[in-house]
CSV table of C-alpha atoms and ligand atoms in Angstrom, one decimal:
chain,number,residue,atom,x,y,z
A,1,UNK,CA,24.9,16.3,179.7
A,2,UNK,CA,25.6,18.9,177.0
A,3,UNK,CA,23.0,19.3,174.1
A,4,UNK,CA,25.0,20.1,170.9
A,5,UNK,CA,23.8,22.0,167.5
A,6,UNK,CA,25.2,23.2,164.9
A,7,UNK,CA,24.0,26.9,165.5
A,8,UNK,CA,22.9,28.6,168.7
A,9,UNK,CA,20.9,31.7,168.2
A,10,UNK,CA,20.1,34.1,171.9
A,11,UNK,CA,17.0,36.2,170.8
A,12,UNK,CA,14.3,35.5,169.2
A,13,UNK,CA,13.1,38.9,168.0
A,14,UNK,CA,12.7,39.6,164.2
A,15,UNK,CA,16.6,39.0,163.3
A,16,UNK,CA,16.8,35.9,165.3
A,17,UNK,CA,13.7,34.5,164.4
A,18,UNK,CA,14.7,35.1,159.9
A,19,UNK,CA,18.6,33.8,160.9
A,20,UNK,CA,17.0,30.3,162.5
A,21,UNK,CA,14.4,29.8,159.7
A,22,UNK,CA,17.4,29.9,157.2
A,23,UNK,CA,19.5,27.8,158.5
A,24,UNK,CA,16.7,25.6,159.3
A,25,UNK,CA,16.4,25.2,155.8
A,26,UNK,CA,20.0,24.9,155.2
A,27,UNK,CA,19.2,21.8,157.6
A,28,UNK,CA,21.7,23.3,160.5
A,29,UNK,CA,20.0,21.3,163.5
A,30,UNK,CA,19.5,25.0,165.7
A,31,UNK,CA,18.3,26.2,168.6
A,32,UNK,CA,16.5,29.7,169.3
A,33,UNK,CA,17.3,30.6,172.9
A,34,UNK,CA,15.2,33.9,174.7
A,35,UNK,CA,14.0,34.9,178.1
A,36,UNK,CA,11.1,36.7,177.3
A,37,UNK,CA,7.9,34.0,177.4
A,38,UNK,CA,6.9,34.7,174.1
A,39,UNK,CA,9.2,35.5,170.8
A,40,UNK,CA,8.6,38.4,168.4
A,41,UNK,CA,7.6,40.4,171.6
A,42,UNK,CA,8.0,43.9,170.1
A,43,UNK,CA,6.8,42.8,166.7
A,44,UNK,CA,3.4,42.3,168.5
A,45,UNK,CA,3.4,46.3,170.0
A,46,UNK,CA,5.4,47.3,166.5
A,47,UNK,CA,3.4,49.5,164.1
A,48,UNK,CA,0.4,50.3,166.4
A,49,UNK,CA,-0.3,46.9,166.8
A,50,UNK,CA,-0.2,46.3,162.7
A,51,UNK,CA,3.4,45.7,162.2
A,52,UNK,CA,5.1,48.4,159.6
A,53,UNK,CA,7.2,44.9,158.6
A,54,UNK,CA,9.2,46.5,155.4
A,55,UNK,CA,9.6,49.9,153.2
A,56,UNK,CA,9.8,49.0,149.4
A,57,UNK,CA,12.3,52.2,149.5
A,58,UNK,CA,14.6,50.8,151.5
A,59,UNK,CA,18.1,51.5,150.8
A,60,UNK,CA,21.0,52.3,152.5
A,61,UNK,CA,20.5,55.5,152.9
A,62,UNK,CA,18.3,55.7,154.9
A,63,UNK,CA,20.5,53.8,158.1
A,64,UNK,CA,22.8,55.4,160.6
A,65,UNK,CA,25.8,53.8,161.1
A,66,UNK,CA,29.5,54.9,161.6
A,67,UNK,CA,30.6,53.2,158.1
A,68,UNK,CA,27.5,53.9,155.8
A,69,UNK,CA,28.0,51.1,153.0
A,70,UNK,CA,28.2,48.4,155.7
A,71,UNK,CA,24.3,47.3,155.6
A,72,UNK,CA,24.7,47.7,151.4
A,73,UNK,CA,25.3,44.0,151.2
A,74,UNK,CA,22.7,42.4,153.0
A,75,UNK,CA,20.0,44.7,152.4
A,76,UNK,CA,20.7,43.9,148.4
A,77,UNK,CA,20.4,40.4,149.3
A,78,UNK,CA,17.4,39.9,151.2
A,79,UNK,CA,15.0,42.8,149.7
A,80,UNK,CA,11.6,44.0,151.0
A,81,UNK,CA,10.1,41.9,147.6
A,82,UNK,CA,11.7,38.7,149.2
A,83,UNK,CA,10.2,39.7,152.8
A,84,UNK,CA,6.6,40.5,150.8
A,85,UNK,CA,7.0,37.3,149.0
A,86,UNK,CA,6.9,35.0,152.3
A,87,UNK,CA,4.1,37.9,153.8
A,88,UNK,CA,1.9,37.0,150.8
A,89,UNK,CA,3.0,33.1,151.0
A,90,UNK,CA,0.7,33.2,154.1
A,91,UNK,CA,-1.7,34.9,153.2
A,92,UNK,CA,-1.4,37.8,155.2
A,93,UNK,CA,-3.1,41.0,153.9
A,94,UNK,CA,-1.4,44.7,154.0
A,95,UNK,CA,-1.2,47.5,152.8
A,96,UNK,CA,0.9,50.6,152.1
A,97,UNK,CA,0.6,53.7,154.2
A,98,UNK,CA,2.5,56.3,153.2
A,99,UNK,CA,6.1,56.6,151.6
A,100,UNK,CA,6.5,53.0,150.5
A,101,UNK,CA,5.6,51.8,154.6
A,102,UNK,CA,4.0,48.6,154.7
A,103,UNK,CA,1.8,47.2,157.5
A,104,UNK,CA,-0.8,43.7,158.1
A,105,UNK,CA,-4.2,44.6,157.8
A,106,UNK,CA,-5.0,42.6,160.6
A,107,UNK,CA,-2.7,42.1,163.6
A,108,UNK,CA,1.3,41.9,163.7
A,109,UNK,CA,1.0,38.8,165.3
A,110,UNK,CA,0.0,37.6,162.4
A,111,UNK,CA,3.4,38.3,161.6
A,112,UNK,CA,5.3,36.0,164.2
A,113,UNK,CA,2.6,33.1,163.6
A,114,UNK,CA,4.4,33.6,159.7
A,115,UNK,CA,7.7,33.4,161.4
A,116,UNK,CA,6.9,30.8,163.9
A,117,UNK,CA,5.6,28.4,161.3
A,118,UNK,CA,8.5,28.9,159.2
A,119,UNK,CA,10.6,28.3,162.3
A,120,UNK,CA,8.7,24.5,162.6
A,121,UNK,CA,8.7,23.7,159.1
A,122,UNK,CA,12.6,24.5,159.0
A,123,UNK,CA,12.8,22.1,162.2
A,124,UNK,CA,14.5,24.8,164.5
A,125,UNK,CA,13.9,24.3,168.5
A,126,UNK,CA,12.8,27.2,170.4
A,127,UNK,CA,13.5,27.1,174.0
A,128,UNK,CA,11.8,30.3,175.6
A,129,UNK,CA,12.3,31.7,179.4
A,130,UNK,CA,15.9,31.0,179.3
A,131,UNK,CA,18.5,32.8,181.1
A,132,UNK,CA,21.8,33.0,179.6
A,133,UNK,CA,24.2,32.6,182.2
A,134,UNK,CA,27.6,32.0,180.7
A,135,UNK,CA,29.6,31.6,177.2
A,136,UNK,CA,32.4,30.2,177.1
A,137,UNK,CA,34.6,29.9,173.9
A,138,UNK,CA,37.5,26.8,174.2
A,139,UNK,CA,38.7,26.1,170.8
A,140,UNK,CA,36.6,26.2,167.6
A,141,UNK,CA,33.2,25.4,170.6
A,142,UNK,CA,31.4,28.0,172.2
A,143,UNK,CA,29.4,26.5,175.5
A,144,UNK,CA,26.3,28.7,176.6
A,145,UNK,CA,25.0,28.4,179.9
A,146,UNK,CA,21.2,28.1,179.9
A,147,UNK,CA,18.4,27.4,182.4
A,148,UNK,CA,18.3,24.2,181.4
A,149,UNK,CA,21.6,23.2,181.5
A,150,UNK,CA,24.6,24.0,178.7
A,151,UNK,CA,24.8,24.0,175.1
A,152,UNK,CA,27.8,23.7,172.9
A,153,UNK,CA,28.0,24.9,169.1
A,154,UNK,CA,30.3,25.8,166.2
A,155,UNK,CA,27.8,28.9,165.9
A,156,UNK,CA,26.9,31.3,167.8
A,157,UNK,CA,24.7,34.1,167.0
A,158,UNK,CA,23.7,37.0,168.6
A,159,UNK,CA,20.5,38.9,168.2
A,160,UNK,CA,19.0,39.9,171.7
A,161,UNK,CA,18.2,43.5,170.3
A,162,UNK,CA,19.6,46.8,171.6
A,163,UNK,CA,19.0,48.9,175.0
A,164,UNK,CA,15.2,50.3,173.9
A,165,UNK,CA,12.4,49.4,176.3
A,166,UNK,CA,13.6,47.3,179.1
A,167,UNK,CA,10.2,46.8,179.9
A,168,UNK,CA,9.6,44.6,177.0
A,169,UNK,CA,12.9,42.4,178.0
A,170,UNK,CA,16.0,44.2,176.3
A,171,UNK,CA,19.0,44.1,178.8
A,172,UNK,CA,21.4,45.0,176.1
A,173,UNK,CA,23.3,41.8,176.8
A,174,UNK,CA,24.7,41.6,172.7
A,175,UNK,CA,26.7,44.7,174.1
A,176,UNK,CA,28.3,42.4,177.3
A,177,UNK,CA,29.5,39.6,174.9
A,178,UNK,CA,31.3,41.8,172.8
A,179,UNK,CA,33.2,43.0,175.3
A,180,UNK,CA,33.8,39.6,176.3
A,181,UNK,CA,34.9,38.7,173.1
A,182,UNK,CA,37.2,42.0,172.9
A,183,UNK,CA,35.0,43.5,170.0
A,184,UNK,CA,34.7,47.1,169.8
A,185,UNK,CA,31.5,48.7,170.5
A,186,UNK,CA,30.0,52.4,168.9
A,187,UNK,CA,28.3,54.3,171.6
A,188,UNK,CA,24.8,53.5,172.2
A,189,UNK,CA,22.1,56.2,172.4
A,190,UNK,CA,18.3,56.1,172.4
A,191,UNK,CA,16.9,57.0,168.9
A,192,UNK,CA,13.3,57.0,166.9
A,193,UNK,CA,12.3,58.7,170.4
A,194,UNK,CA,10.3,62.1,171.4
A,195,UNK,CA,12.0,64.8,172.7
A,196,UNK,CA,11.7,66.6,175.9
A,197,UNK,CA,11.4,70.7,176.6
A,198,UNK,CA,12.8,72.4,179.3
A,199,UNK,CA,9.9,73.7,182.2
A,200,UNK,CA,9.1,77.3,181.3
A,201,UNK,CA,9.3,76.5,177.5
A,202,UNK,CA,6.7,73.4,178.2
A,203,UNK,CA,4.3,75.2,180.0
A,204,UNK,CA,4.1,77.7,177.3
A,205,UNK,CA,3.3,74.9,174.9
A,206,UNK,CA,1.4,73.0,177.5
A,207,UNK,CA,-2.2,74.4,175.6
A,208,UNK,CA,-0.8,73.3,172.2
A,209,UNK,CA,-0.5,69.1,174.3
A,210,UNK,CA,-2.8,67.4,171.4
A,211,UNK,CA,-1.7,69.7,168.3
A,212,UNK,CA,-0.5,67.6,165.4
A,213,UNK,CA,0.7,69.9,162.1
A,214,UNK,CA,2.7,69.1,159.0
A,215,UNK,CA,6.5,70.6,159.6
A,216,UNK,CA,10.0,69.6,158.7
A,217,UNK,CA,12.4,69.5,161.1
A,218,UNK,CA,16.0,70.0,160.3
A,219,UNK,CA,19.1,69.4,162.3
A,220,UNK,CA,22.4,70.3,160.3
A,221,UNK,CA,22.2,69.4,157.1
A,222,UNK,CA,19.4,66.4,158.1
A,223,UNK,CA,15.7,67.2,157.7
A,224,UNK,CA,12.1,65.3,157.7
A,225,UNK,CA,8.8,66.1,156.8
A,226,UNK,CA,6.2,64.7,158.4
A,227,UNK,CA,3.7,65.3,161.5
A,228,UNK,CA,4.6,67.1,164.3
A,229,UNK,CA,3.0,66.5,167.8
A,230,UNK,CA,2.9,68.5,170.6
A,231,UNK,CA,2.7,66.4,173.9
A,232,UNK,CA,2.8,67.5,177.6
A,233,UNK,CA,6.3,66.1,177.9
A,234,UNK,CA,7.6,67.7,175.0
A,235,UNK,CA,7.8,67.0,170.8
A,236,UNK,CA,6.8,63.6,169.2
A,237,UNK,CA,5.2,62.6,165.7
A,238,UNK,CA,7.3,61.1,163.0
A,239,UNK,CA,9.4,64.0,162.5
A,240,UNK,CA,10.6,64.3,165.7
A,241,UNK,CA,11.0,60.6,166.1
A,242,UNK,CA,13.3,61.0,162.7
A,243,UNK,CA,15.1,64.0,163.5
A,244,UNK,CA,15.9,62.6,167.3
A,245,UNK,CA,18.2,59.7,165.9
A,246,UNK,CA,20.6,62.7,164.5
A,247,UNK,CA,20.0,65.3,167.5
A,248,UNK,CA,22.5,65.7,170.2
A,249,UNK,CA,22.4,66.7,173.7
A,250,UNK,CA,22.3,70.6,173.5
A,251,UNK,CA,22.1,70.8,169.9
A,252,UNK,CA,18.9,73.0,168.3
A,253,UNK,CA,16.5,71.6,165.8
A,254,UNK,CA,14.7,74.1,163.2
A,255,UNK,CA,11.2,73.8,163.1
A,256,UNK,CA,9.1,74.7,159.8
A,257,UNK,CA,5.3,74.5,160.3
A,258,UNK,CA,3.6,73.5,156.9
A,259,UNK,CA,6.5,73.2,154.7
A,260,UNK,CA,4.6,73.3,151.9
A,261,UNK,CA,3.4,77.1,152.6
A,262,UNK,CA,4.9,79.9,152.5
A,263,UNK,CA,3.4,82.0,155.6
A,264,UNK,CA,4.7,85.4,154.5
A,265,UNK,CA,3.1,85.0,151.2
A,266,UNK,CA,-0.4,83.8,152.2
A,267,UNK,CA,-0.5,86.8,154.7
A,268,UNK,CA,0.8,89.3,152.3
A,269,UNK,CA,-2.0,88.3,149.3
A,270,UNK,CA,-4.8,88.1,152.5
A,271,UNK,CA,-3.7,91.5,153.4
A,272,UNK,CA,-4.6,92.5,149.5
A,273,UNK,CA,-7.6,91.0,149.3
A,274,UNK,CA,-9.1,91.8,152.5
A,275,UNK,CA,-6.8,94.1,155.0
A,276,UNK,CA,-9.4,94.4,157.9
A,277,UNK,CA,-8.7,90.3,158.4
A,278,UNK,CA,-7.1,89.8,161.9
A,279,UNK,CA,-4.0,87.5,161.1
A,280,UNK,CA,-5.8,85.0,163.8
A,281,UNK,CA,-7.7,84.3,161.1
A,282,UNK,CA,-5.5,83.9,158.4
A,283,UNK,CA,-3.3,81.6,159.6
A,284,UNK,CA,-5.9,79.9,161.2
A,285,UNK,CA,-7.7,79.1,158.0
A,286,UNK,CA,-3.9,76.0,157.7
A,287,UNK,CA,-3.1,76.1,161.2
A,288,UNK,CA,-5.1,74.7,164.5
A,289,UNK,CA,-6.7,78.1,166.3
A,290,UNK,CA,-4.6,77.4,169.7
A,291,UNK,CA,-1.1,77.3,167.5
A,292,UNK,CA,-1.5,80.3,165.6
A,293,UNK,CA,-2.4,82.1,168.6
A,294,UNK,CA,1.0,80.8,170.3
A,295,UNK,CA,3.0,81.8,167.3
A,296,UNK,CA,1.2,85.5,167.1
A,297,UNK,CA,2.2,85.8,170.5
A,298,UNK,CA,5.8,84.4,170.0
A,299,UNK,CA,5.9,87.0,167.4
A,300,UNK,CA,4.7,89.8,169.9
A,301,UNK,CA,1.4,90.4,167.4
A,302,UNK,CA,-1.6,91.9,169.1
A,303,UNK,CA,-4.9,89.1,168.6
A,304,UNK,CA,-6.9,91.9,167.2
A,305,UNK,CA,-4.7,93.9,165.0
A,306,UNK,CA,-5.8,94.3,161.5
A,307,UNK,CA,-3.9,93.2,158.3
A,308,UNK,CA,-3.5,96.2,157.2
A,309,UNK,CA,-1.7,97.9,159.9
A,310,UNK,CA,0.8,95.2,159.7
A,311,UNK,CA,3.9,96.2,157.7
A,312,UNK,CA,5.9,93.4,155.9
A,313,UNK,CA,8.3,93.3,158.8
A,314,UNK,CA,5.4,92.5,161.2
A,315,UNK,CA,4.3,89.7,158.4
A,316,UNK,CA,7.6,88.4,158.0
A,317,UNK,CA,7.7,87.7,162.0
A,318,UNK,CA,4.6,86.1,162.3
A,319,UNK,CA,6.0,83.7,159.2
A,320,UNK,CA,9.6,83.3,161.0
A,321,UNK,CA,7.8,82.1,164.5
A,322,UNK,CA,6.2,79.4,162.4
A,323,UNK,CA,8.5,78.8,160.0
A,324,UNK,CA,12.2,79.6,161.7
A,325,UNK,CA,11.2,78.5,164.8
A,326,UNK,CA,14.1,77.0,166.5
A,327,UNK,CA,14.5,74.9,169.8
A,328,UNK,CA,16.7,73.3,171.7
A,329,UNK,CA,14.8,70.5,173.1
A,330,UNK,CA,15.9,69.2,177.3
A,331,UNK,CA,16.7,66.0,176.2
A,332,UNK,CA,14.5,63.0,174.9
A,333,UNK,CA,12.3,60.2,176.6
A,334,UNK,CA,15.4,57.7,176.7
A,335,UNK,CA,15.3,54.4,176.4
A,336,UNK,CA,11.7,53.9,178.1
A,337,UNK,CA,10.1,54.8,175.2
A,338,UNK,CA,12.7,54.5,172.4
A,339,UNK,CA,12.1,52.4,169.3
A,340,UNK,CA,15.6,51.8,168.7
A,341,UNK,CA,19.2,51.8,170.0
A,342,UNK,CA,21.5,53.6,167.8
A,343,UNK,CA,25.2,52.5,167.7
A,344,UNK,CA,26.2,49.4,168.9
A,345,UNK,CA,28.8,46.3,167.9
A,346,UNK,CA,31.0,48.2,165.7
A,347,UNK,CA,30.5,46.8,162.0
A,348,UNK,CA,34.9,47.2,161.4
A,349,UNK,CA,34.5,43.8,163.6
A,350,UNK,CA,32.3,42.5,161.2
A,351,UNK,CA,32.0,40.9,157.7
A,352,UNK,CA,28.9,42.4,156.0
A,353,UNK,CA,28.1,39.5,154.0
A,354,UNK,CA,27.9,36.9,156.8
A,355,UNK,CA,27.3,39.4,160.2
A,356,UNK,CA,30.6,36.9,161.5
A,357,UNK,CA,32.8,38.4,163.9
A,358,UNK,CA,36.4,38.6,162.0
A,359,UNK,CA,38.4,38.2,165.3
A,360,UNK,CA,36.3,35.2,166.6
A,361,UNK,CA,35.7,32.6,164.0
A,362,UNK,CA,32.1,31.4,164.6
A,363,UNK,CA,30.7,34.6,166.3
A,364,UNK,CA,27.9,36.2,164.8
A,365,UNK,CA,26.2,39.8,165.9
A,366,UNK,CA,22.8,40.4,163.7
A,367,UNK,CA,19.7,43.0,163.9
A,368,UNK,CA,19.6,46.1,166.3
A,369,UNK,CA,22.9,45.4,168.4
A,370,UNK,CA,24.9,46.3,165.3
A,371,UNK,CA,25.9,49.5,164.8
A,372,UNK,CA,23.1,50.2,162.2
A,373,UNK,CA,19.8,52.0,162.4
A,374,UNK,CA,17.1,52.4,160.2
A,375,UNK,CA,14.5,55.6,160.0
A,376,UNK,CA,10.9,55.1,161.2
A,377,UNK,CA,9.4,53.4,158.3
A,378,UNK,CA,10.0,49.4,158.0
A,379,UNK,CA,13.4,50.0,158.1
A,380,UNK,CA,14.9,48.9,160.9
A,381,UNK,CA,12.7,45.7,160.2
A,382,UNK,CA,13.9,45.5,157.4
A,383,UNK,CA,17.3,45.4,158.4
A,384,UNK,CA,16.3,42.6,161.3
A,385,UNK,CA,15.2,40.4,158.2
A,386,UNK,CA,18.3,40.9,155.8
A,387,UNK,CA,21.2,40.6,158.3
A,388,UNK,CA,19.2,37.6,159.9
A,389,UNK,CA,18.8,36.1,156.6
A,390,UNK,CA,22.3,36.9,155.3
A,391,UNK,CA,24.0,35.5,158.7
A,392,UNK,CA,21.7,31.8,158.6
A,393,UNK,CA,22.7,31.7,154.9
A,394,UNK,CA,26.5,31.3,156.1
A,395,UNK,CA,25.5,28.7,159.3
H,401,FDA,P1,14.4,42.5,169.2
H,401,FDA,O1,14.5,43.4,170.3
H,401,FDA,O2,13.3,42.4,168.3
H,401,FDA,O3,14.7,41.0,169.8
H,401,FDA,C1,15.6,40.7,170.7
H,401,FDA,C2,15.2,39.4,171.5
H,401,FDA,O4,16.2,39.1,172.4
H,401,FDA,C3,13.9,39.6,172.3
H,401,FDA,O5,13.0,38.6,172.0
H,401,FDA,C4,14.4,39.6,173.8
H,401,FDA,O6,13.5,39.0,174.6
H,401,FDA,C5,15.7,38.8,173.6
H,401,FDA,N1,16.6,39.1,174.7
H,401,FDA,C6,17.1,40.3,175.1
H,401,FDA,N2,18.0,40.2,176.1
H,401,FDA,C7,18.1,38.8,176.4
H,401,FDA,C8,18.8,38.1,177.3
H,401,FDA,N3,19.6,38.6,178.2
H,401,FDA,N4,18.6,36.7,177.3
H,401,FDA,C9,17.8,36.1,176.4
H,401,FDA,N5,17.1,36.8,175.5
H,401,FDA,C10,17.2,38.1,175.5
H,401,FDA,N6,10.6,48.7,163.4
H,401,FDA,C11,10.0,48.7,162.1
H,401,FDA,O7,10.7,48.4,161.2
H,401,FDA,N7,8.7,48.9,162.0
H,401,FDA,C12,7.9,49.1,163.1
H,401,FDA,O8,6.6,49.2,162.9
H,401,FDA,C13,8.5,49.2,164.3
H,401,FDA,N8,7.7,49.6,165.4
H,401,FDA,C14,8.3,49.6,166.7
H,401,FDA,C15,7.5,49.9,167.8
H,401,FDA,C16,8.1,49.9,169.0
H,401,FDA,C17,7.2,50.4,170.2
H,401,FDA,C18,9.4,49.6,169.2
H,401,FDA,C19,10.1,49.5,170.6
H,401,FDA,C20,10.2,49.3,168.1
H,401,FDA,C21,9.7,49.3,166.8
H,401,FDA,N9,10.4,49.0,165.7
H,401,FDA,C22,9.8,49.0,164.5
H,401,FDA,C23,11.9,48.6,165.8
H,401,FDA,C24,12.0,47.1,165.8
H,401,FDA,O9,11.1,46.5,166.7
H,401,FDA,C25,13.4,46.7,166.1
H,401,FDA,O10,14.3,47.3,165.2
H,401,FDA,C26,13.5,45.1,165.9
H,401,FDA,O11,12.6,44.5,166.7
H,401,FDA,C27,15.0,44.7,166.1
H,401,FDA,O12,15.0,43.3,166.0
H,401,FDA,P2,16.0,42.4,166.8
H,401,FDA,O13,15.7,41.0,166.4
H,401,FDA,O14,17.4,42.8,166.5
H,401,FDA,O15,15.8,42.7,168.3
């Protein structure tokens, strides 16, 4: 026998999970369809464990996609004050972190028991450890093969995520139905991920493995500024994870260690004040000890040399190897331990007011498989909840 609804959603992650609850409440008799044994799965690990669920910045500008206005429209009509509104609905405490990042107090999960209450107030059916087998499209009915037998709807949506973490259950199978269906896709690359240094340049850094500093990292015209961690694979912290979205396989990234200081300057008024200092102890007065030794010694400065005997030019080096320091990282981690996918179901095959696939009446492609990525920050979140939302508004 074949059970029939009015939508079929595959994935119940965060975009799946917002698209069902709407048209829910539009009273669309739906079912939720995933193979993982629990939805929300990477909204329990997101954010440390606290869910970073939104950023009251949020704006298109701060997404990667190949046509930059597409997210404009659902972003303006599902906001982070209409996410915060259901948030405090439940009662869920948070709070802001930094740079308008919000996060539970408590646990993320409460965050899918929000979204999983919604889900049975709104009357959607959840079938969990499913495997998708088919999908067949005859007519205006698409006909899904499932574990428990097939399904036939009007509607079908697609929001099993992108290619990041396989462990956690992505297969990138939104990627395989657009093909089916003929839709072009925008090539996928791991993103929000730490970057890898080649051998010789790693063990160099491999006494720095621990060493987190303020920098901004610029690629092109691109740049963040936030921490910087050193790790015995490579470069992580937020800034990396930022900048890693935009880098490109043998492309350099500029490094400048605390930003908001001007090196040459600091050393130039110490050697005023005080020109038997060691520059050691300078720069360590903003730096960690073990990083201004490594940048001394990337600028070929003795340990023990006084201040004094150091002529601007000498200065000005020490400043440029913490300042202008440029590297051209191996590679990154990949999808193991990449938050997001970049690129994805092209948006030119899709309207952005309903996520529907133009060429395929009926078909809808929402959250992480479409070709738009948010910065680390709530964003990509944020994203999940607006094109979910904006999609079960047109079931
Ligand atoms: P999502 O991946 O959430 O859901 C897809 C669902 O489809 C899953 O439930 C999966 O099991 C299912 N599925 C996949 N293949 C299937 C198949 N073949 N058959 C059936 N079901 C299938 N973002 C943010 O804004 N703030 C944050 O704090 C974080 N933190 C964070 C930490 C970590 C470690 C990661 C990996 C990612 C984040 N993110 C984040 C990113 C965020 O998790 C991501 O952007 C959203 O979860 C995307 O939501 P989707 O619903 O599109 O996919």
């Amino acid at each position: 026998m074949v059970r029939k609804f009015d939508a079929v959603i595959l994935g119940a992650g965060a975009a799946g999970m917002m698209c069902a609850i709407r048209a829910g409440q539009r009273g669309r008799r739906v079912l939720l369809l995933d193979h993982a044994k629990a939805p929300g799965e990477k909204i329990r690990i997101s954010g440390g464990g606290r869910c970073n669920f939104t950023n009251t910045g949020t704006s298109p500008a701060n997404y990667i996609s190949a046509n930059a206005h597409f997210a404009k429209s659902a972003l303006a009509r599902y906001t982070p004050r209409d996410f915060i509104a259901l948030v405090d609905k439940h009662g869920i405490a948070w709070h802001e972190k930094t740079l308008g990042q919000l996060f539970c107090n408590g646990s993320a999960k409460e965050i899918i028991g929000m979204l999983t209450a919604e889900m049975r107030a709104a009357d959607v059916e959840m079938e969990l450890q499913q495997e998708i087998s088919s999908i067949e499209h005859t007519g205006a009915v698409f006909r899904v093969g499932t574990s428990t037998g097939p399904v036939q709807t009007p509607a079908l949506v697609v929001a099993t995520g992108g290619k990041s973490i396989p462990k956690m259950g992505a297969t990138g199978l939104a990627y395989r139905i657009a093909e089916q269906f003929g839709l072009n896709l925008i090539e996928t690359r791991p993103g929000l991920v730490p970057l890898t240094l080649d051998p010789q340049l790693l063990e160099r850094l491999a006494p720095l493995s621990g060493v987190s500093v303020p920098a901004e990292v610029r690629h092109g015209k691109t740049a963040f500024r936030e921490a910087l961690l050193l790790t015995h694979r490579g470069m992580s912290g937020p800034t990396i994870l930022q900048i890693s979205s935009y880098w490109r396989e043998g492309d350099d990234i500029l490094l400048k260690i605390e930003p908001e200081h001007d090196l040459f300057q600091m050393l130039r008024s110490a050697r005023r004040e005080n020109g038997r200092q060691a520059p050691l102890t300078v720069l360590s007065e903003l730096l960690p000890r073990r990083l201004a030794q490594y940048l001394l010694e990337r600028s070929g400065v003795a340990a023990h040399v006084q201040l004094a005997d150091c002529p601007d030019k000498v200065l000005q080096a020490v400043a440029a190897s913490a300042q202008e320091w440029r590297v051209r990282p191996a590679g990154s981690e990949g999808y193991r331990t990449a938050e997001v996918t970049l690129g994805g179901v092209d948006t030119k095959e899709l309207d952005s007011r309903t996520l529907a696939a133009r060429k395929v009446p009926g078909l809808h492609f929402i959250g992480e498989c479409v070709d738009v990525t948010g910065w680390l920050g709530g964003y990509n979140f944020q994203w999940a909840w607006a094109s979910g939302h904006v999609c079960g508004d047109a079931l």
